[in-house]
XYZ file of C-alpha atoms in Angstrom:
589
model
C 41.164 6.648 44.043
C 38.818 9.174 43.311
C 37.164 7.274 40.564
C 37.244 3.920 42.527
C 35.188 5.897 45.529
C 32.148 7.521 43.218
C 32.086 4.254 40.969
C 28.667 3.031 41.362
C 26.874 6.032 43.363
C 24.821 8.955 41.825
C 28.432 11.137 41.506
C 29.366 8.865 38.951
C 29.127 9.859 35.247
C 25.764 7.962 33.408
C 27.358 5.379 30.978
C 25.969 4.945 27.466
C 23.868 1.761 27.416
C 24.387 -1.123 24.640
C 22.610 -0.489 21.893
C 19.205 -2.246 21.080
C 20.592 -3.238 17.753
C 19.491 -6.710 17.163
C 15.717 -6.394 18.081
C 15.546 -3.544 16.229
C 17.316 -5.723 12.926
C 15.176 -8.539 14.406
C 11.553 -7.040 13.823
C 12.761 -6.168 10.738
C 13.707 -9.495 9.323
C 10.221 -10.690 10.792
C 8.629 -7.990 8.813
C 10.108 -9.044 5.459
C 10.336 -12.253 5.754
C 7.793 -13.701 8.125
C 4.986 -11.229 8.011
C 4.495 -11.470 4.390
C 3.804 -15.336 4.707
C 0.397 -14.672 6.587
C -2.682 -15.775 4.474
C -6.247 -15.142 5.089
C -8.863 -14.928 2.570
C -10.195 -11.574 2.131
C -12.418 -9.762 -0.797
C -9.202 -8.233 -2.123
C -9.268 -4.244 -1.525
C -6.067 -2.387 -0.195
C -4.698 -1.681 2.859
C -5.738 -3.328 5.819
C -8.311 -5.025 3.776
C -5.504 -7.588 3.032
C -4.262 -9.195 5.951
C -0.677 -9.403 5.298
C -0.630 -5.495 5.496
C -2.151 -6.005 9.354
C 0.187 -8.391 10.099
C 3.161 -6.322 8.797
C 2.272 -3.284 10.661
C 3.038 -5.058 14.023
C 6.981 -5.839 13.513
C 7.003 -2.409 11.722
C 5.208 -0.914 14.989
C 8.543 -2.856 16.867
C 10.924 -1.264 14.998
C 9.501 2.223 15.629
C 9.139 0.910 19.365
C 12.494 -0.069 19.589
C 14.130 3.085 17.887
C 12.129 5.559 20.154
C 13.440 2.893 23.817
C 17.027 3.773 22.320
C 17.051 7.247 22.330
C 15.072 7.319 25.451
C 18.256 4.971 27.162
C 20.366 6.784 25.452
C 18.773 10.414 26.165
C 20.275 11.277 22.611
C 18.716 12.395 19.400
C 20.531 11.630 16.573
C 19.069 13.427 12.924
C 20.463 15.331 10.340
C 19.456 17.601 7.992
C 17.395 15.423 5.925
C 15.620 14.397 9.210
C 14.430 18.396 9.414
C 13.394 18.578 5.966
C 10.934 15.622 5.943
C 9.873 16.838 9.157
C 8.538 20.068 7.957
C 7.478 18.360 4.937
C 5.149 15.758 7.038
C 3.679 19.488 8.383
C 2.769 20.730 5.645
C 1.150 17.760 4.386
C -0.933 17.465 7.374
C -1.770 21.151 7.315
C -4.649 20.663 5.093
C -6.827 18.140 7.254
C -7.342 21.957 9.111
C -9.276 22.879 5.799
C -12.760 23.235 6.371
C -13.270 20.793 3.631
C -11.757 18.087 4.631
C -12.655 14.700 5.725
C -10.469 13.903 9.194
C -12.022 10.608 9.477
C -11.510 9.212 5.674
C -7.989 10.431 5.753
C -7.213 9.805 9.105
C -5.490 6.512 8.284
C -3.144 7.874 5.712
C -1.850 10.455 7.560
C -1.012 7.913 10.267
C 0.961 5.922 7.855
C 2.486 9.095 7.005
C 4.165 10.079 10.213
C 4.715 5.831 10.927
C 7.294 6.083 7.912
C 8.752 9.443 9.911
C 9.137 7.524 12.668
C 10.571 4.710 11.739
C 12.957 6.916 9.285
C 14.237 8.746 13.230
C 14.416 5.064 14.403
C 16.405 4.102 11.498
C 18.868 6.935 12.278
C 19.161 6.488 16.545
C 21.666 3.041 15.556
C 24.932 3.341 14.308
C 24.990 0.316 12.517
C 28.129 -1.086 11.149
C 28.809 -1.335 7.756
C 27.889 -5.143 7.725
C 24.658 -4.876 9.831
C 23.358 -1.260 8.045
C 23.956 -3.715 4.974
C 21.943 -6.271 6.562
C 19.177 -4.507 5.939
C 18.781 -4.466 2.093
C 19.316 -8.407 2.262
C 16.363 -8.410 4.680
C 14.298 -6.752 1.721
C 15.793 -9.108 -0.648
C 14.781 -12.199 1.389
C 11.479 -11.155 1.490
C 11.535 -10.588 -2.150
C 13.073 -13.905 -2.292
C 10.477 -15.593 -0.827
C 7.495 -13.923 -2.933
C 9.864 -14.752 -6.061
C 9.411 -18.584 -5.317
C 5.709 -18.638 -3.887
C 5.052 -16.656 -7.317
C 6.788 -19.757 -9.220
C 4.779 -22.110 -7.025
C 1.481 -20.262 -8.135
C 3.084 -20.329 -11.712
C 3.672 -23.689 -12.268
C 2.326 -26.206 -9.388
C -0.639 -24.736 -7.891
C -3.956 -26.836 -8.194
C -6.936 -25.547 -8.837
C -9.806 -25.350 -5.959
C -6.519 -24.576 -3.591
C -6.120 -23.163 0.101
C -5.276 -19.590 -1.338
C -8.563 -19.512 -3.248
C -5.695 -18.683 -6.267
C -6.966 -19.636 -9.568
C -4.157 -20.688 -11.597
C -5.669 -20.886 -15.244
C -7.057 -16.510 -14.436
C -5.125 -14.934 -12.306
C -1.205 -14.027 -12.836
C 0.865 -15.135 -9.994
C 0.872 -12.444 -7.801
C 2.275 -13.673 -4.438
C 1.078 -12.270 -1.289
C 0.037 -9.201 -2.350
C -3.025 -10.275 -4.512
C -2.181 -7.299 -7.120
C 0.546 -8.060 -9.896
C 1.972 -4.489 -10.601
C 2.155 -4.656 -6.558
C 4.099 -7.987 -7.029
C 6.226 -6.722 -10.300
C 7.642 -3.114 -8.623
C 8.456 -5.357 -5.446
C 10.321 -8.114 -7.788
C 11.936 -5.062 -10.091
C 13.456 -3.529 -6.780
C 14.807 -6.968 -6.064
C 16.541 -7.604 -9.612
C 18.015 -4.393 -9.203
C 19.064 -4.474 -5.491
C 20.782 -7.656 -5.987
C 22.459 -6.301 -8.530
C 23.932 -3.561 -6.533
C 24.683 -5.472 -3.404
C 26.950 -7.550 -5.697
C 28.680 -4.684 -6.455
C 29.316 -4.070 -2.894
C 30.401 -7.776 -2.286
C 34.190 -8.231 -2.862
C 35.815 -10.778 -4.590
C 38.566 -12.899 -2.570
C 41.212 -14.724 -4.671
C 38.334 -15.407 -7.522
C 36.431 -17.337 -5.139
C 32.070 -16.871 -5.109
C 30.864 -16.858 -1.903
C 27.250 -18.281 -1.153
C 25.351 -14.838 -0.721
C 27.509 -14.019 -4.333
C 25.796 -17.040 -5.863
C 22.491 -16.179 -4.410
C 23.098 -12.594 -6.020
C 23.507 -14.163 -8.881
C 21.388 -16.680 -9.290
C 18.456 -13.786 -8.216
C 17.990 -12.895 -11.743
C 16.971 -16.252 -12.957
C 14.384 -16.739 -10.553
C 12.722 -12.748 -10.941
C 12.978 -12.176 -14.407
C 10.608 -15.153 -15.781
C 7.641 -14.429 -13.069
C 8.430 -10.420 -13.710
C 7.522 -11.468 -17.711
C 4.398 -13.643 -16.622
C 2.969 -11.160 -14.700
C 3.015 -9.069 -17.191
C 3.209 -5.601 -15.796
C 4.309 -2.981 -18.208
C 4.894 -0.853 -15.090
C 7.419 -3.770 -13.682
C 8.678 -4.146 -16.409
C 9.585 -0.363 -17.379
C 10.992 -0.390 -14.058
C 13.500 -3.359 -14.467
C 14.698 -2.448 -17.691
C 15.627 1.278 -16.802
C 16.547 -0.295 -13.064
C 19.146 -2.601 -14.617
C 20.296 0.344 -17.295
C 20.970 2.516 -15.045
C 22.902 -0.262 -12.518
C 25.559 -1.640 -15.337
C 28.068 1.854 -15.170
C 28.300 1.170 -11.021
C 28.644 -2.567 -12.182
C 31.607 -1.796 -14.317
C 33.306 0.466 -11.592
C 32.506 -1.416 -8.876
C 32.634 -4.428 -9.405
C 35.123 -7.322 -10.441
C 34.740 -7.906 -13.904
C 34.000 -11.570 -13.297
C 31.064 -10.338 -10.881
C 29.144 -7.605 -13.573
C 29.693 -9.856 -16.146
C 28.155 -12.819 -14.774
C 25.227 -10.945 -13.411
C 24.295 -9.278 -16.850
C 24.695 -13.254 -18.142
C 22.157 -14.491 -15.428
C 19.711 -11.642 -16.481
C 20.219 -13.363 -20.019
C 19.687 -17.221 -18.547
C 16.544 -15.431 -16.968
C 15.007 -14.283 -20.284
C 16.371 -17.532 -21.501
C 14.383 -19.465 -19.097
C 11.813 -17.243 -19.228
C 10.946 -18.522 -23.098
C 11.612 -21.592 -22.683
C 8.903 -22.130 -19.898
C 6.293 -19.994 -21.551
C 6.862 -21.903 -24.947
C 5.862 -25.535 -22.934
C 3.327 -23.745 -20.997
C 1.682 -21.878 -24.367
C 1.873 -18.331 -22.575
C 1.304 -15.174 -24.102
C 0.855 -11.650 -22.835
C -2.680 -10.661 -23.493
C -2.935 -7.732 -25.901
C -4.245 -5.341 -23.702
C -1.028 -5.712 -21.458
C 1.296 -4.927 -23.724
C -0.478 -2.348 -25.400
C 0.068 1.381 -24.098
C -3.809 2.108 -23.902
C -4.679 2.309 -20.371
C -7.675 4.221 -18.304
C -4.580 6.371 -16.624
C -4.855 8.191 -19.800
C -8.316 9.315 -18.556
C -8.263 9.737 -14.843
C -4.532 11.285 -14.241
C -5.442 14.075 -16.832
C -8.839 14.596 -15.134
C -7.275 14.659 -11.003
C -4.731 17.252 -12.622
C -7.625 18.904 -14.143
C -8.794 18.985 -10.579
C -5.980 20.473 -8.857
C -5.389 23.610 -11.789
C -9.528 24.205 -10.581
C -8.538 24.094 -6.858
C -5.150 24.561 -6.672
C -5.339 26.873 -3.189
C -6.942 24.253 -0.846
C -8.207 21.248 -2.858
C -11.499 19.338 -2.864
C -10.624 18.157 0.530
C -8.371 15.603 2.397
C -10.377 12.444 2.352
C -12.835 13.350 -0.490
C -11.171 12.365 -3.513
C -14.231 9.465 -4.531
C -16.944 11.760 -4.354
C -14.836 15.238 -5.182
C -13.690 13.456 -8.680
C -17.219 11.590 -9.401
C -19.029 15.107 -8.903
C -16.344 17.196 -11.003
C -16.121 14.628 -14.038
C -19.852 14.386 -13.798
C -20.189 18.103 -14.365
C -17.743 18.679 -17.293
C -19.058 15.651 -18.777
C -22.381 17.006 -18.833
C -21.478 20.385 -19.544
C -19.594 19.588 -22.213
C -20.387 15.270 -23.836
C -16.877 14.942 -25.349
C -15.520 14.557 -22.808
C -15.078 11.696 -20.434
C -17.035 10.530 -17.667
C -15.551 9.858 -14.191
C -14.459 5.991 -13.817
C -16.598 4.770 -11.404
C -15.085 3.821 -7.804
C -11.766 5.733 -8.225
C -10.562 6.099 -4.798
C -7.343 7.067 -6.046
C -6.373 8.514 -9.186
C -3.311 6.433 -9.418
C -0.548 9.251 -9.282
C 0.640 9.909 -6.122
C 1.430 13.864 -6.950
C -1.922 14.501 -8.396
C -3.942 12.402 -5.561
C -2.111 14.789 -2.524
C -2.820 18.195 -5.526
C -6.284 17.575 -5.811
C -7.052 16.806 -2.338
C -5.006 19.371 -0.407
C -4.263 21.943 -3.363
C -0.585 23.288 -3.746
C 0.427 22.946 0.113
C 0.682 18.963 -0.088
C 2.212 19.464 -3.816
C 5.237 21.726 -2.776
C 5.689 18.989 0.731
C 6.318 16.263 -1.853
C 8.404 18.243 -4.582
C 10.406 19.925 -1.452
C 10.917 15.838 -0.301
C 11.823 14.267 -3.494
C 14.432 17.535 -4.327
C 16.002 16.900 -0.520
C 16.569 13.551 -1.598
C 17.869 13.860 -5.407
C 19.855 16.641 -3.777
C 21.432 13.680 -1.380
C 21.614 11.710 -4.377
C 24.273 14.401 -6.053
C 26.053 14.330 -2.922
C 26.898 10.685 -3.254
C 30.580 9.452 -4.435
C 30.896 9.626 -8.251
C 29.847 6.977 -10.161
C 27.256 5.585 -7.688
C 24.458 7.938 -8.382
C 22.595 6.496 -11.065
C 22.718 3.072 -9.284
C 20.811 5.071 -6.049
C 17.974 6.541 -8.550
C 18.152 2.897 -9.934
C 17.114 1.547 -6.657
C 14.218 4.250 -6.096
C 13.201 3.703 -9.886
C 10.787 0.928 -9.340
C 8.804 1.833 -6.950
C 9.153 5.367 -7.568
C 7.885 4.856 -11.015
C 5.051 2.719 -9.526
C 3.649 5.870 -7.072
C 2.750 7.464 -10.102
C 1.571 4.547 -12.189
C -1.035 3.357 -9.328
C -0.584 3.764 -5.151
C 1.734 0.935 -4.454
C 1.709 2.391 -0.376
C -1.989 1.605 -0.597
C -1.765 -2.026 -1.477
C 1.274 -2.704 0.732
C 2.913 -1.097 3.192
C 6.573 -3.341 2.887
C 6.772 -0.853 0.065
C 6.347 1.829 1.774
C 9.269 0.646 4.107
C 11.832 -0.417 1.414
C 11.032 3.293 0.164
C 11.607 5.104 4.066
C 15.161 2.232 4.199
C 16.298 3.474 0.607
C 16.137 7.287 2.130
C 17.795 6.525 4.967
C 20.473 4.270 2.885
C 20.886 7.634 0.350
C 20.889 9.840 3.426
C 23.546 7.810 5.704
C 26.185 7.690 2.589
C 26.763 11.248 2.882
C 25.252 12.190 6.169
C 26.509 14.227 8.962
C 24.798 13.069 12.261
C 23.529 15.839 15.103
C 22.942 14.592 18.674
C 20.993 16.677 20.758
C 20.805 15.942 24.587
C 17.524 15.230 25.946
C 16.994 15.960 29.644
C 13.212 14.725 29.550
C 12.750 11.077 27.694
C 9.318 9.773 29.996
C 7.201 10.565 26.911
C 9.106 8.990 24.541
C 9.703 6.078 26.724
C 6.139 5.427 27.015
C 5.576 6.197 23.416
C 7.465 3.126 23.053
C 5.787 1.111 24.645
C 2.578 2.030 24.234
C 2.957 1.544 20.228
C 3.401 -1.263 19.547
C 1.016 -2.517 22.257
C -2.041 -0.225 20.383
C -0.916 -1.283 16.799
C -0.628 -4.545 17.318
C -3.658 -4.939 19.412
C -5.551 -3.208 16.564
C -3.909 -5.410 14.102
C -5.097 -8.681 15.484
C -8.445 -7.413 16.116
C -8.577 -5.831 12.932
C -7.577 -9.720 11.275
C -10.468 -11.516 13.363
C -12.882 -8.883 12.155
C -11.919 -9.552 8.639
C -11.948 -13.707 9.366
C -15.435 -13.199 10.611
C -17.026 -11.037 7.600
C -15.115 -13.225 5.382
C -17.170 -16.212 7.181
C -20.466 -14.090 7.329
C -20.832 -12.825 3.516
C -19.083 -16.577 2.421
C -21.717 -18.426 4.399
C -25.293 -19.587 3.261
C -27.757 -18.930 4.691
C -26.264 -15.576 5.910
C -25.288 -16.425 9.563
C -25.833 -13.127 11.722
C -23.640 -14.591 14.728
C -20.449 -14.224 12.210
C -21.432 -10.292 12.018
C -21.866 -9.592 15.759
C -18.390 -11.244 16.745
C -16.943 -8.618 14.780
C -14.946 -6.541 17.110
C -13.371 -4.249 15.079
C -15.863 -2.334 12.590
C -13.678 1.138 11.995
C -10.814 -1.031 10.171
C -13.680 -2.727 8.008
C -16.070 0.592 7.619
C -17.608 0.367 4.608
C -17.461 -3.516 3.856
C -18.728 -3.771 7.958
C -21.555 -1.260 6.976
C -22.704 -3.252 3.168
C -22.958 -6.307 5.529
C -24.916 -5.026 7.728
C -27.625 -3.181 5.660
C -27.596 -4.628 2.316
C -29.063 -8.308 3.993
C -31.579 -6.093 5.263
C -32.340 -4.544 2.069
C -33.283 -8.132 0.929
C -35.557 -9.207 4.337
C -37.667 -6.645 4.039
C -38.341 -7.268 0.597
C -38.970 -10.963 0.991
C -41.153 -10.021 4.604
C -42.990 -7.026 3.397
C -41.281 -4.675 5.770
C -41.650 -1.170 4.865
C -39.834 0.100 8.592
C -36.624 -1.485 7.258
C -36.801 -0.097 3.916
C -37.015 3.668 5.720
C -33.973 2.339 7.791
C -31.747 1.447 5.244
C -32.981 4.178 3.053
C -31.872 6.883 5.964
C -28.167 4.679 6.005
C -27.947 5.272 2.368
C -28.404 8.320 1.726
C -26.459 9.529 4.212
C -23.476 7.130 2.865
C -23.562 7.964 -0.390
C -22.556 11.380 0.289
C -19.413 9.982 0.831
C -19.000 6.766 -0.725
C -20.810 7.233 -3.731
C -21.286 3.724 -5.283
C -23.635 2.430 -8.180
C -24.724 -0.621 -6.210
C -25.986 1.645 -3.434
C -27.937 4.383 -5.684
C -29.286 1.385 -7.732
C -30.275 0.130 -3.846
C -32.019 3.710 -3.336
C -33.923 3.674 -6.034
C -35.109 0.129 -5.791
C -36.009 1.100 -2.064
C -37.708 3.894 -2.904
C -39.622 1.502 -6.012
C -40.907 -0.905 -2.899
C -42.362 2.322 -0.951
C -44.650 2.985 -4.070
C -42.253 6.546 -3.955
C -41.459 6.886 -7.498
C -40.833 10.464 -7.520
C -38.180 9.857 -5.133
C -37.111 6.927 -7.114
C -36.818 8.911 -10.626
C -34.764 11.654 -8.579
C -32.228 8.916 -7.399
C -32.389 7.702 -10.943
C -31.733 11.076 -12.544
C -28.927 11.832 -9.976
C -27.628 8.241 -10.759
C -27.384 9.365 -14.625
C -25.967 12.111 -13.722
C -22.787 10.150 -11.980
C -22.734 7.024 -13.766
C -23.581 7.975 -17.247
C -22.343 4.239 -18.385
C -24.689 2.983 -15.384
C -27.729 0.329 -15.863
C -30.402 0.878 -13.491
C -33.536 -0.717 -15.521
C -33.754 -3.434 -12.890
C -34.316 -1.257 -9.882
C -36.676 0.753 -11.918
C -38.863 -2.171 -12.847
C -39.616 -3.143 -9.069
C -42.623 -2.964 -8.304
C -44.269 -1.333 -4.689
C -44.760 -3.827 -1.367
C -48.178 -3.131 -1.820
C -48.496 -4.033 -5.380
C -46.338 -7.691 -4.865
C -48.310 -8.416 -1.978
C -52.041 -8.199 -4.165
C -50.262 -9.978 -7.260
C -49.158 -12.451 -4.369
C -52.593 -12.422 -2.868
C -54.278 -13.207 -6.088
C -52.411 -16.013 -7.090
C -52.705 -17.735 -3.757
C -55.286 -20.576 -4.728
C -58.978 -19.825 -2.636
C -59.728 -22.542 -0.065
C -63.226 -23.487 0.423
């Protein structure tokens, strides 16, 4: 009676609430398979620059949302040890925005994707999914890989020229969504592989397929011939050692009907990958097959960089101008060797890129990460641990071929769902009882409403500069309507002053000149670009200041050794087009 009498009233003992499961697997599903199908024309660039990055940040922002509103309901923390280690790893690699030297603002965005992937890695962890829905999951990331699979044979084979996607079918290599084909190939590589493995995991009943068997299967055939045409050697390294390292869990997992049906697809695949190319007269060009590459230049030199700083770095946020400087000096001090490539915002190694920023603080973080997880790896049932470093292997490979994170952040997500996949197999879960959940409840809300508020700003911003620098004459309204100019910094700041660069030479106005002169060099300090020195010392050439000018020009040499500035040196002063302009104005009586 007892029981019946305090059922109901505050006496009564707080009841565990239903999990929020489903929209947590439902922003999910609209992250990989809806949020990559948003197209907006863009310059190209990386991160938010391209728009399908914006609009996948809002479903991932839900999915963090949702995992932080569980454990607030359920006033329970659920982690294990793996959760501690990248914890203290995520420290220490934000430790060195502290540094003097560092640049809070330039990096600020990284380390904000940094701690999103520790987020959503907790929210990952807060659901005791069942074996069918944690499996869910990886066919979420294969039916977004799916999907890019057939746009990429629609851009392949059907696509017209003079198109909506501003794709050009007879120069570019289809490269989906994510306007970058060694983006495209490590996303298609994880796919051959995971399908590959999930087969393995898919019983046989009485020798009968089952639908998602055949689409397992028939997922080779439709990768491997785009995965050849957009010829990536970094894709492709990652397939072939993907699937090499897949076949032993294929032979002792799986029914022998089921391995050796998938290894015949991945031959139909080739198959149809010749016979296509053959009617189409494709060929890999030279240089993409060849193993010459400009990595051979700048990973060397960012190492270089780190074994010069290896305490604190150049500075989080720095790299441009930190590696431009460096080269610039070795080159000069000693010809042989290289010059900095011009532009290199990333030194395309992920190791190297966190070394010479942040020194060896950053460095031990990721080592210390990557052994936690290799460690997790070991611990996994024999037999099935070269099929878990097959799954990491493309995109893994990829972080130190180039900065796949940079280009798209559904990579950065399959990576955070592989750790927690690795992690759950031989996990043992911690709950810790949390008597105070009102910031963590609001953090959950609040979120997703600032991310996704940001994002969709952050899209019309990029719609409108796409509209003002595509539009002729330049229309100035386009400009002012954008809303959001930190998401668009330095293409929102070219806009805004290189147009006036160009009025004041065709007006004669010598006040704008000082203006964007003042911009300039204060910008180049950090973004140190050839367009914008050859800009100084064409501004200074309009002022009649050509001892100004030749400094510019000498500190241009100095930094772009391989740089052609002969055209802003041969303008002539405001004062000197205006007489020649004067004189050959006819006189009128």
């Amino acid at each position: 009676m007892t029981v019946l009498h305090i059922q109901g009233t505050r006496l009564a003992q707080p009841g565990i609430s239903k999990p929020l499961v489903k929209p947590f697997l439902a922003a999910l599903c609209a992250l990989f398979v809806h949020a990559l199908l948003y197209f907006q024309h863009n310059p190209g660039g990386s991160g938010l620059e391209l728009p399908f990055n914006a609009t996948s940040w809002m479903p991932f922002s839900f999915a963090i949302g949702v995992g932080l509103l569980e454990i607030s309901r359920q006033r329970i923390w659920r982690y294990t040890r793996l959760t501690i280690v990248l914890f203290i790893c995520c420290i220490l690699l934000s430790i060195p925005m502290l540094y003097d030297n560092a640049n809070i603002a330039a990096v600020s965005d990284r380390i904000v994707g940094l701690w999103a992937g520790f987020l959503f890695f907790v929210a990952l962890q807060q659901f005791a999914f069942t074996p069918s829905r944690r499996q869910l999951i990886l066919w979420f990331i294969l039916l977004g890989i799916l999907t890019q699979t057939l746009f990429g044979w629609y851009q392949y084979l059907w696509i017209e020229p003079n198109n909506a996607f501003g794709f050009d079918p007879t120069q570019s290599r289809p490269h989906g969504i994510f306007q970058q084909p060694n983006v495209m190939a490590s996303f298609l590589a994880t796919g051959l592989v995971l399908s590959g493995y999930l087969l393995a995991r898919m019983p046989m009943y009485r020798g009968k397929w089952s639908f998602q068997q055949l689409l397992l299967l028939i997922t080779p055939v439709l990768i491997i011939p785009i995965l050849i045409v957009l010829s990536s050697r970094t894709g492709w390294l990652g397939a072939i050692i993907g699937v090499a390292l897949l076949i032993p869990y294929l032979k002792q997992f799986a029914a022998k009907a089921q391995w050796r049906m998938w290894l015949l697809m991945i031959v139909l695949g080739l198959t149809t990958s010749y016979a296509i190319n053959q009617s189409t007269d494709w060929s890999a060009q030279e240089d993409r097959v060849s193993l010459k590459s400009p990595r051979s230049i700048h990973i060397p030199q960012s190492f270089k960089m780190f074994t010069t700083e290896p305490l604190t770095g150049y500075g989080y946020g720095t790299f441009e101008v930190s590696y431009l400087t460096q080269t610039a000096r070795w080159h000069h001090a000693d010809p042989s060797q290289p010059a900095g490539l011009p532009a290199l915002d990333h030194p395309h190694n992920e190791l190297t890129f966190w070394a010479a920023e942040g020194g060896i603080v950053p460095l031990i973080a990721l080592l210390i990460a990557a052994a936690a997880v290799i460690f997790k790896i070991k611990k996994a049932r024999d037999g099935t641990q070269l099929a878990l470093v097959a799954l990491f292997f493309p995109i893994t490979l990829h972080t130190q071929l180039e900065y796949p994170f940079y280009h798209s952040l559904v990579h950065w997500v399959i990576f955070i769902i592989l750790i927690y996949w690795v992690d759950n197999l031989t996990a043992k879960y911690h709950k810790k009882g949390l008597n105070y959940v009102l910031g963590i409840k609001v953090s959950a809300l609040l979120i997703p409403l600032l991310v996704s508020s940001y994002m969709i700003t952050t899209l019309y911003s990029g719609r409108m500069l796409t509209k003002f620098e595509s539009t002729l004459p330049l229309n100035i309204d386009y400009l002012m309507k954008v809303n959001n100019p930190w998401a668009w910094k330095h293409r929102y700041e070219w806009a805004l002053h290189q147009p006036q660069l160009e009025l004041a030479q065709t007006l004669n106005k010598p006040e704008l000149i000082e203006e964007y002169i003042r911009w300039a060099t204060v910008k180049a300090k950090t973004w140190p670009r050839e367009q914008l020195y050859g800009n100084l010392i064409l501004s200074y050439r309009l002022l009649g200041d050509n001892a100004h000018a030749e400094q510019i020009y000498q500190e241009a040499k100095f930094l772009f050794p391989e740089g052609d500035f002969s055209d802003a040196l041969a303008v002539q002063s405001l004062s000197e087009l205006s007489s020649v302009t004067s004189a050959a104005k006819p006189v009128v009586e």
